[in-house]
mmCIF file of C-alpha atoms in Angstrom:
data_model
loop_
_atom_site.group_PDB
_atom_site.id
_atom_site.type_symbol
_atom_site.label_atom_id
_atom_site.label_comp_id
_atom_site.label_asym_id
_atom_site.label_seq_id
_atom_site.Cartn_x
_atom_site.Cartn_y
_atom_site.Cartn_z
ATOM 1 C CA MET A 717 -8.506 -17.450 24.987
ATOM 2 C CA PRO A 718 -12.231 -16.777 24.465
ATOM 3 C CA LEU A 719 -14.240 -19.609 22.992
ATOM 4 C CA ILE A 720 -15.369 -17.817 19.812
ATOM 5 C CA PRO A 721 -11.836 -16.916 18.568
ATOM 6 C CA GLN A 722 -10.721 -20.483 19.267
ATOM 7 C CA LEU A 723 -13.699 -21.811 17.323
ATOM 8 C CA LYS A 724 -12.930 -19.526 14.370
ATOM 9 C CA GLN A 725 -9.276 -20.562 14.475
ATOM 10 C CA TRP A 726 -10.211 -24.236 14.346
ATOM 11 C CA LEU A 727 -13.005 -23.857 11.786
ATOM 12 C CA PHE A 728 -11.397 -21.462 9.305
ATOM 13 C CA ARG A 729 -7.759 -22.492 9.930
ATOM 14 C CA PHE A 730 -6.445 -18.954 10.325
ATOM 15 C CA GLY A 731 -2.695 -18.607 9.973
ATOM 16 C CA ARG A 732 -0.029 -17.372 7.603
ATOM 17 C CA ASP A 733 0.731 -19.271 4.429
ATOM 18 C CA GLU A 734 4.456 -19.949 4.402
ATOM 19 C CA HIS A 735 4.580 -21.865 1.111
ATOM 20 C CA LEU A 736 4.055 -20.170 -2.238
ATOM 21 C CA PRO A 737 2.121 -20.205 -4.423
ATOM 22 C CA ILE A 738 -0.982 -20.586 -2.259
ATOM 23 C CA VAL A 739 -3.258 -23.265 -3.729
ATOM 24 C CA LEU A 740 -6.933 -23.211 -2.755
ATOM 25 C CA THR A 741 -7.723 -26.838 -2.031
ATOM 26 C CA GLN A 742 -11.209 -28.124 -1.237
ATOM 27 C CA ARG A 743 -10.570 -28.002 2.519
ATOM 28 C CA ARG A 744 -9.812 -24.269 2.350
ATOM 29 C CA ILE A 745 -13.071 -23.253 0.662
ATOM 30 C CA PHE A 746 -16.306 -22.598 2.562
ATOM 31 C CA ILE A 747 -19.763 -22.188 1.056
ATOM 32 C CA ILE A 748 -23.168 -21.174 2.411
ATOM 33 C CA PRO A 749 -26.461 -20.049 0.825
ATOM 34 C CA THR A 750 -26.971 -16.341 0.307
ATOM 35 C CA ARG A 751 -30.197 -14.553 1.273
ATOM 36 C CA THR A 752 -31.319 -15.018 -2.296
ATOM 37 C CA GLY A 753 -30.508 -18.723 -2.029
ATOM 38 C CA LEU A 754 -32.523 -19.095 1.186
ATOM 39 C CA LEU A 755 -35.481 -17.304 -0.405
ATOM 40 C CA PHE A 756 -35.131 -19.597 -3.421
ATOM 41 C CA ALA A 757 -35.242 -22.659 -1.133
ATOM 42 C CA ILE A 758 -38.333 -21.361 0.716
ATOM 43 C CA VAL A 759 -40.130 -20.780 -2.584
ATOM 44 C CA LEU A 760 -39.294 -24.328 -3.670
ATOM 45 C CA VAL A 761 -40.725 -25.747 -0.436
ATOM 46 C CA VAL A 762 -43.944 -23.762 -0.898
ATOM 47 C CA MET A 763 -44.198 -24.915 -4.512
ATOM 48 C CA LEU A 764 -43.624 -28.529 -3.442
ATOM 49 C CA LEU A 765 -46.374 -28.331 -0.806
ATOM 50 C CA GLY A 766 -48.754 -26.883 -3.361
ATOM 51 C CA ALA A 767 -47.901 -29.579 -5.894
ATOM 52 C CA ILE A 768 -48.473 -32.307 -3.274
ATOM 53 C CA ASN A 769 -51.715 -30.755 -2.081
ATOM 54 C CA TYR A 770 -53.206 -30.427 -5.546
ATOM 55 C CA ASN A 771 -51.506 -33.542 -6.969
ATOM 56 C CA LEU A 772 -49.836 -31.621 -9.812
ATOM 57 C CA SER A 773 -47.384 -33.738 -11.737
ATOM 58 C CA LEU A 774 -46.006 -30.753 -13.656
ATOM 59 C CA GLY A 775 -45.640 -28.934 -10.336
ATOM 60 C CA HIS A 776 -43.459 -31.737 -9.010
ATOM 61 C CA ALA A 777 -41.390 -31.695 -12.184
ATOM 62 C CA LEU A 778 -40.872 -27.933 -11.984
ATOM 63 C CA VAL A 779 -39.846 -28.076 -8.314
ATOM 64 C CA PHE A 780 -37.286 -30.822 -8.901
ATOM 65 C CA LEU A 781 -35.990 -29.047 -12.014
ATOM 66 C CA LEU A 782 -35.400 -25.841 -10.069
ATOM 67 C CA ALA A 783 -33.883 -27.801 -7.157
ATOM 68 C CA GLY A 784 -31.455 -29.453 -9.558
ATOM 69 C CA LEU A 785 -30.601 -26.027 -10.955
ATOM 70 C CA GLY A 786 -29.768 -24.865 -7.429
ATOM 71 C CA VAL A 787 -27.496 -27.852 -6.823
ATOM 72 C CA VAL A 788 -25.676 -27.232 -10.126
ATOM 73 C CA ALA A 789 -25.258 -23.560 -9.149
ATOM 74 C CA MET A 790 -23.735 -24.630 -5.815
ATOM 75 C CA VAL A 791 -21.199 -26.875 -7.580
ATOM 76 C CA HIS A 792 -20.216 -24.121 -10.031
ATOM 77 C CA THR A 793 -19.841 -21.584 -7.215
ATOM 78 C CA PHE A 794 -17.485 -23.944 -5.391
ATOM 79 C CA ARG A 795 -15.513 -24.785 -8.541
ATOM 80 C CA ASN A 796 -15.071 -21.085 -9.266
ATOM 81 C CA LEU A 797 -12.515 -20.967 -6.422
ATOM 82 C CA VAL A 798 -11.032 -24.433 -6.157
ATOM 83 C CA ALA A 799 -7.415 -24.920 -7.385
ATOM 84 C CA LEU A 800 -6.742 -21.210 -7.804
ATOM 85 C CA ARG A 801 -3.088 -20.286 -7.258
ATOM 86 C CA LEU A 802 -2.140 -17.030 -5.518
ATOM 87 C CA SER A 803 1.275 -15.377 -5.327
ATOM 88 C CA PRO A 804 1.880 -12.051 -3.547
ATOM 89 C CA GLY A 805 3.636 -9.185 -5.310
ATOM 90 C CA ARG A 806 5.322 -6.045 -3.990
ATOM 91 C CA ALA A 807 3.662 -2.970 -2.555
ATOM 92 C CA ASP A 808 5.153 0.472 -3.232
ATOM 93 C CA PRO A 809 5.704 2.734 -0.209
ATOM 94 C CA VAL A 810 3.006 5.302 0.537
ATOM 95 C CA PHE A 811 2.583 8.223 2.909
ATOM 96 C CA THR A 812 0.369 8.109 5.971
ATOM 97 C CA GLY A 813 -3.239 8.741 4.997
ATOM 98 C CA GLU A 814 -2.871 7.307 1.491
ATOM 99 C CA ILE A 815 -4.066 3.973 0.113
ATOM 100 C CA ALA A 816 -1.540 1.151 -0.095
ATOM 101 C CA ASN A 817 -2.039 -1.238 -3.020
ATOM 102 C CA PHE A 818 -0.872 -4.818 -2.499
ATOM 103 C CA GLN A 819 -0.246 -6.679 -5.746
ATOM 104 C CA MET A 820 -1.575 -10.230 -6.000
ATOM 105 C CA LEU A 821 -1.042 -12.637 -8.891
ATOM 106 C CA LEU A 822 -3.842 -15.162 -9.490
ATOM 107 C CA GLU A 823 -3.308 -18.133 -11.783
ATOM 108 C CA ASN A 824 -6.105 -20.200 -13.313
ATOM 109 C CA THR A 825 -4.830 -23.623 -14.373
ATOM 110 C CA HIS A 826 -8.266 -24.970 -15.321
ATOM 111 C CA ARG A 827 -9.991 -24.976 -18.691
ATOM 112 C CA GLN A 828 -12.913 -22.950 -17.346
ATOM 113 C CA ALA A 829 -12.744 -19.210 -16.799
ATOM 114 C CA ARG A 830 -13.036 -17.873 -13.239
ATOM 115 C CA ARG A 831 -15.550 -15.044 -13.032
ATOM 116 C CA SER A 832 -16.670 -12.459 -10.480
ATOM 117 C CA LEU A 833 -13.872 -13.032 -7.995
ATOM 118 C CA ASP A 834 -13.832 -10.530 -5.120
ATOM 119 C CA LEU A 835 -10.733 -9.861 -3.024
ATOM 120 C CA ALA A 836 -10.536 -7.671 0.068
ATOM 121 C CA PHE A 837 -8.726 -7.297 3.351
ATOM 122 C CA GLU A 838 -10.806 -7.564 6.494
ATOM 123 C CA LYS A 839 -13.482 -4.821 6.644
ATOM 124 C CA GLN A 840 -11.968 -3.038 3.625
ATOM 125 C CA GLU A 841 -13.152 -2.235 0.116
ATOM 126 C CA SER A 842 -13.123 -5.168 -2.296
ATOM 127 C CA VAL A 843 -11.912 -5.386 -5.877
ATOM 128 C CA SER A 844 -13.201 -7.775 -8.554
ATOM 129 C CA LEU A 845 -11.699 -9.540 -11.535
ATOM 130 C CA ASP A 846 -12.215 -12.322 -14.052
ATOM 131 C CA ILE A 847 -9.505 -14.781 -15.094
ATOM 132 C CA PRO A 848 -9.711 -16.457 -18.509
ATOM 133 C CA ALA A 849 -9.038 -20.180 -18.757
ATOM 134 C CA GLY A 850 -5.370 -21.103 -18.394
ATOM 135 C CA GLU A 851 -4.210 -17.530 -17.800
ATOM 136 C CA ARG A 852 -2.925 -15.271 -15.040
ATOM 137 C CA ALA A 853 -4.145 -11.939 -13.739
ATOM 138 C CA MET A 854 -2.568 -9.311 -11.504
ATOM 139 C CA ILE A 855 -4.755 -7.245 -9.203
ATOM 140 C CA ALA A 856 -4.067 -4.531 -6.624
ATOM 141 C CA ILE A 857 -5.910 -4.919 -3.308
ATOM 142 C CA PRO A 858 -6.328 -1.582 -1.486
ATOM 143 C CA CYS A 859 -5.712 -1.010 2.205
ATOM 144 C CA PRO A 860 -5.635 2.387 3.979
ATOM 145 C CA ALA A 861 -2.311 3.355 5.578
ATOM 146 C CA LYS A 862 -3.289 5.026 8.844
ATOM 147 C CA VAL A 863 0.030 5.069 10.727
ATOM 148 C CA ARG A 864 3.697 5.181 9.719
ATOM 149 C CA GLY A 865 5.892 2.097 9.829
ATOM 150 C CA ARG A 866 5.396 -1.380 8.428
ATOM 151 C CA LEU A 867 1.818 -2.053 7.352
ATOM 152 C CA ASP A 868 0.586 -5.629 7.698
ATOM 153 C CA PRO A 869 -2.859 -5.752 6.042
ATOM 154 C CA GLY A 870 -3.741 -9.177 7.458
ATOM 155 C CA ARG A 871 -5.468 -12.031 5.694
ATOM 156 C CA ILE A 872 -7.295 -11.756 2.377
ATOM 157 C CA THR A 873 -10.917 -12.719 1.842
ATOM 158 C CA LEU A 874 -11.359 -14.243 -1.624
ATOM 159 C CA SER A 875 -15.040 -14.801 -2.379
ATOM 160 C CA THR A 876 -17.532 -15.357 -5.186
ATOM 161 C CA CYS A 877 -21.287 -15.719 -5.742
ATOM 162 C CA TYR A 878 -20.989 -16.758 -9.393
ATOM 163 C CA PRO A 879 -23.032 -17.889 -11.329
ATOM 164 C CA LEU A 880 -26.547 -17.271 -9.946
ATOM 165 C CA GLY A 881 -25.911 -15.585 -6.612
ATOM 166 C CA LEU A 882 -27.618 -18.407 -4.703
ATOM 167 C CA PHE A 883 -24.448 -19.428 -2.822
ATOM 168 C CA HIS A 884 -21.494 -17.558 -1.353
ATOM 169 C CA ALA A 885 -18.114 -19.312 -1.403
ATOM 170 C CA TRP A 886 -14.975 -17.885 0.180
ATOM 171 C CA SER A 887 -11.466 -18.644 1.366
ATOM 172 C CA TYR A 888 -8.907 -16.956 3.640
ATOM 173 C CA PRO A 889 -5.446 -16.902 2.006
ATOM 174 C CA HIS A 890 -2.905 -15.192 4.256
ATOM 175 C CA PRO A 891 0.425 -14.582 2.503
ATOM 176 C CA ARG A 892 3.196 -12.481 4.029
ATOM 177 C CA LEU A 893 2.456 -8.952 2.870
ATOM 178 C CA SER A 894 4.124 -5.757 3.990
ATOM 179 C CA CYS A 895 4.177 -2.136 2.904
ATOM 180 C CA LEU A 896 6.375 0.711 4.119
ATOM 181 C CA VAL A 897 4.312 3.725 5.219
ATOM 182 C CA TYR A 898 6.172 7.042 5.274
ATOM 183 C CA PRO A 899 5.165 9.742 7.790
ATOM 184 C CA ARG A 900 2.694 12.370 6.621
ATOM 185 C CA PRO A 901 4.840 15.340 5.452
ATOM 186 C CA ILE A 902 4.329 18.818 6.910
ATOM 187 C CA GLU A 903 5.630 21.557 4.617
ATOM 188 C CA THR A 904 7.627 24.264 6.413
ATOM 189 C CA PRO A 905 10.679 26.364 5.373
ATOM 190 C CA LEU A 906 13.967 24.495 5.362
ATOM 191 C CA PRO A 907 16.563 25.255 8.046
ATOM 192 C CA PRO A 908 19.585 27.246 6.805
ATOM 193 C CA PRO A 909 22.363 25.182 5.196
ATOM 194 C CA SER A 910 25.999 25.327 6.269
ATOM 195 C CA ALA A 911 29.061 25.829 4.078
ATOM 196 C CA VAL A 912 31.318 22.775 4.186
ATOM 197 C CA SER A 913 34.723 22.429 2.523
ATOM 198 C CA HIS A 914 35.772 19.376 0.601
ATOM 199 C CA SER A 915 37.701 18.220 3.667
ATOM 200 C CA GLY A 916 34.541 18.391 5.742
ATOM 201 C CA GLN A 917 35.358 21.622 7.666
ATOM 202 C CA ARG A 918 32.838 24.462 7.843
ATOM 203 C CA GLN A 919 33.876 27.646 6.060
ATOM 204 C CA GLY A 920 32.489 31.068 5.384
ATOM 205 C CA ASP A 921 32.116 32.851 2.087
ATOM 206 C CA ASN A 922 35.907 33.356 1.885
ATOM 207 C CA GLY A 923 36.217 29.775 0.694
ATOM 208 C CA GLN A 924 34.223 30.488 -2.450
ATOM 209 C CA GLU A 925 36.877 31.846 -4.812
ATOM 210 C CA ASP A 926 36.383 30.531 -8.377
ATOM 211 C CA PHE A 927 33.205 31.792 -10.062
ATOM 212 C CA THR A 928 31.729 29.098 -12.325
ATOM 213 C CA GLY A 929 28.350 30.474 -13.418
ATOM 214 C CA LEU A 930 24.789 31.291 -12.443
ATOM 215 C CA ARG A 931 21.796 29.187 -11.551
ATOM 216 C CA GLN A 932 18.180 29.890 -10.635
ATOM 217 C CA ARG A 933 17.600 30.638 -6.966
ATOM 218 C CA GLN A 934 16.184 27.917 -4.708
ATOM 219 C CA PRO A 935 14.088 28.643 -1.574
ATOM 220 C CA ASN A 936 16.947 27.731 0.792
ATOM 221 C CA ASP A 937 19.647 29.869 -0.910
ATOM 222 C CA SER A 938 21.123 32.751 1.052
ATOM 223 C CA PRO A 939 20.262 36.279 -0.261
ATOM 224 C CA ARG A 940 23.979 37.131 -0.036
ATOM 225 C CA HIS A 941 24.675 34.913 -3.056
ATOM 226 C CA ILE A 942 22.153 36.576 -5.398
ATOM 227 C CA ALA A 943 23.730 38.015 -8.568
ATOM 228 C CA TRP A 944 22.070 41.423 -8.316
ATOM 229 C CA LYS A 945 23.913 42.878 -11.334
ATOM 230 C CA ALA A 946 22.653 40.101 -13.609
ATOM 231 C CA VAL A 947 19.115 40.454 -12.273
ATOM 232 C CA ALA A 948 19.140 44.245 -12.717
ATOM 233 C CA ARG A 949 19.702 43.940 -16.490
ATOM 234 C CA ASP A 950 16.216 42.530 -16.962
ATOM 235 C CA PHE A 951 14.527 42.950 -13.605
ATOM 236 C CA ASP A 952 10.950 42.450 -14.857
ATOM 237 C CA ASN A 953 11.430 39.133 -16.646
ATOM 238 C CA ARG A 954 14.573 37.526 -15.237
ATOM 239 C CA PRO A 955 14.254 35.227 -12.181
ATOM 240 C CA LEU A 956 16.619 35.644 -9.262
ATOM 241 C CA LEU A 957 20.010 34.073 -10.017
ATOM 242 C CA ILE A 958 22.602 32.665 -7.632
ATOM 243 C CA LYS A 959 26.367 32.809 -8.105
ATOM 244 C CA GLN A 960 28.057 29.416 -8.206
ATOM 245 C CA PHE A 961 31.648 28.899 -7.091
ATOM 246 C CA ALA A 962 34.087 25.988 -7.281
ATOM 247 C CA GLY A 963 37.236 25.021 -5.435
ATOM 248 C CA GLY A 964 35.975 26.285 -2.096
ATOM 249 C CA ALA A 965 32.996 25.364 0.014
ATOM 250 C CA ALA A 966 29.761 23.599 -0.833
ATOM 251 C CA GLU A 967 26.476 23.977 0.972
ATOM 252 C CA GLU A 968 25.171 21.048 2.991
ATOM 253 C CA LEU A 969 21.920 20.864 4.892
ATOM 254 C CA TRP A 970 21.542 18.921 8.113
ATOM 255 C CA LEU A 971 17.998 17.896 9.003
ATOM 256 C CA ASP A 972 18.221 17.412 12.754
ATOM 257 C CA LEU A 973 15.399 16.376 15.061
ATOM 258 C CA SER A 974 16.659 19.008 17.519
ATOM 259 C CA LEU A 975 15.804 21.767 15.005
ATOM 260 C CA THR A 976 12.087 21.026 15.284
ATOM 261 C CA PRO A 977 9.939 22.856 17.882
ATOM 262 C CA ALA A 978 10.524 21.402 21.332
ATOM 263 C CA SER A 979 6.836 21.694 22.211
ATOM 264 C CA SER A 980 5.759 19.457 19.304
ATOM 265 C CA THR A 981 4.948 15.787 19.691
ATOM 266 C CA LEU A 982 7.308 13.165 18.295
ATOM 267 C CA GLU A 983 4.953 12.390 15.394
ATOM 268 C CA THR A 984 4.775 16.077 14.473
ATOM 269 C CA LYS A 985 8.569 16.337 14.561
ATOM 270 C CA ILE A 986 8.880 13.273 12.327
ATOM 271 C CA SER A 987 6.353 14.796 9.902
ATOM 272 C CA LEU A 988 8.327 18.062 9.840
ATOM 273 C CA LEU A 989 11.537 16.166 9.024
ATOM 274 C CA THR A 990 9.681 14.288 6.284
ATOM 275 C CA GLY A 991 8.583 17.574 4.727
ATOM 276 C CA TRP A 992 12.158 18.875 4.918
ATOM 277 C CA VAL A 993 13.530 15.758 3.200
ATOM 278 C CA ILE A 994 11.094 16.179 0.299
ATOM 279 C CA ALA A 995 11.798 19.927 0.029
ATOM 280 C CA ALA A 996 15.567 19.443 0.189
ATOM 281 C CA GLU A 997 15.480 16.811 -2.542
ATOM 282 C CA ARG A 998 13.294 19.074 -4.669
ATOM 283 C CA SER A 999 15.812 21.927 -4.283
ATOM 284 C CA GLN A 1000 18.713 19.606 -5.257
ATOM 285 C CA THR A 1001 20.612 20.321 -2.038
ATOM 286 C CA ARG A 1002 22.916 17.852 -0.348
ATOM 287 C CA TYR A 1003 21.270 17.001 2.935
ATOM 288 C CA GLY A 1004 21.843 14.673 5.848
ATOM 289 C CA LEU A 1005 19.522 13.313 8.491
ATOM 290 C CA ARG A 1006 20.331 13.267 12.190
ATOM 291 C CA LEU A 1007 18.202 11.423 14.737
ATOM 292 C CA PRO A 1008 19.054 10.185 18.232
ATOM 293 C CA GLY A 1009 21.037 7.019 17.623
ATOM 294 C CA ARG A 1010 20.983 7.300 13.819
ATOM 295 C CA GLU A 1011 22.740 9.576 11.346
ATOM 296 C CA LEU A 1012 22.788 9.591 7.542
ATOM 297 C CA ALA A 1013 25.619 11.486 5.841
ATOM 298 C CA PRO A 1014 24.723 14.326 3.448
ATOM 299 C CA ASP A 1015 23.874 13.194 -0.063
ATOM 300 C CA GLN A 1016 21.128 13.657 -2.632
ATOM 301 C CA GLY A 1017 19.143 11.638 -5.149
ATOM 302 C CA ASN A 1018 16.143 9.339 -5.083
ATOM 303 C CA ILE A 1019 17.970 6.535 -3.260
ATOM 304 C CA HIS A 1020 19.116 8.879 -0.494
ATOM 305 C CA ARG A 1021 15.631 10.390 -0.219
ATOM 306 C CA ASP A 1022 13.985 6.955 0.064
ATOM 307 C CA THR A 1023 16.548 5.883 2.678
ATOM 308 C CA CYS A 1024 15.836 8.978 4.774
ATOM 309 C CA LEU A 1025 12.082 8.448 4.495
ATOM 310 C CA GLU A 1026 12.455 4.802 5.508
ATOM 311 C CA VAL A 1027 14.505 5.751 8.573
ATOM 312 C CA LEU A 1028 11.846 8.285 9.556
ATOM 313 C CA ALA A 1029 9.050 5.780 8.963
ATOM 314 C CA LEU A 1030 10.656 3.162 11.199
ATOM 315 C CA TYR A 1031 12.041 5.531 13.843
ATOM 316 C CA GLY A 1032 11.011 4.399 17.311
ATOM 317 C CA GLU A 1033 9.574 1.130 16.014
ATOM 318 C CA LYS A 1034 10.425 -1.935 18.064
ATOM 319 C CA THR A 1035 12.258 -4.650 16.180
ATOM 320 C CA SER A 1036 12.048 -8.280 17.123
#
């Protein structure tokens, strides 16, 4: 391994935190002067040289007063992080290209409030919060979801410059965080459904014998089932209606990877299937998903939709 990564690993103790909650002990907090703090120190040195040169007693007193203020600020900056407790929450699934929000619970067990706390993943946008004394606070840390699959955002940088901005203190908590990233959906027309009897055999329209009523037409409904007589009574205002039958066949939709264009890339095919799953659920059609090596039986509902999206998100992903 290169020397610099090894040095960072030894100095900052990178690694996952297996025990929860994560407690920020003194050994896990690092602190350095900010640019403002360095400028403040340079000004103090210049003032001290001037006071020595001109033998100014009040100048000495002012320099040491400001130096003491800087030391107190350093202690308060460090104490703003020490003994904080962190517990990871859950992250809701998102689609590729969206922002995943990882919930984090911070607990302040001290009598002093914790102010101006910044949390961010590496090279990502930070969020800030204050925690009153003896209370808890939940915050969502954003991370862009660029590819489908399981998103591991990496370690968190928890930092603060409170109270005067002269010092910057930070820590690197690294809990186990994960978010499911669905493929980016591509909206295209659904493939035609097939008529399936209750026993699972495909049938034609002869199986639809008992008329039960009418419903509004969905995009994937066959034009042969439109109730033209009912529509003709009020053609200008009435939407297209579909005849419903019972005791015969029901329509089921199979979303098969083989139905996508052969010239498309795998990611495009997965995105097309994702769009079909969303459209099929919106049209309240029973649909199944068929992939090489994986098949989900036709069903409908939010649980079935989420299961299909999860299978698509993890398709082709290597498992350890």
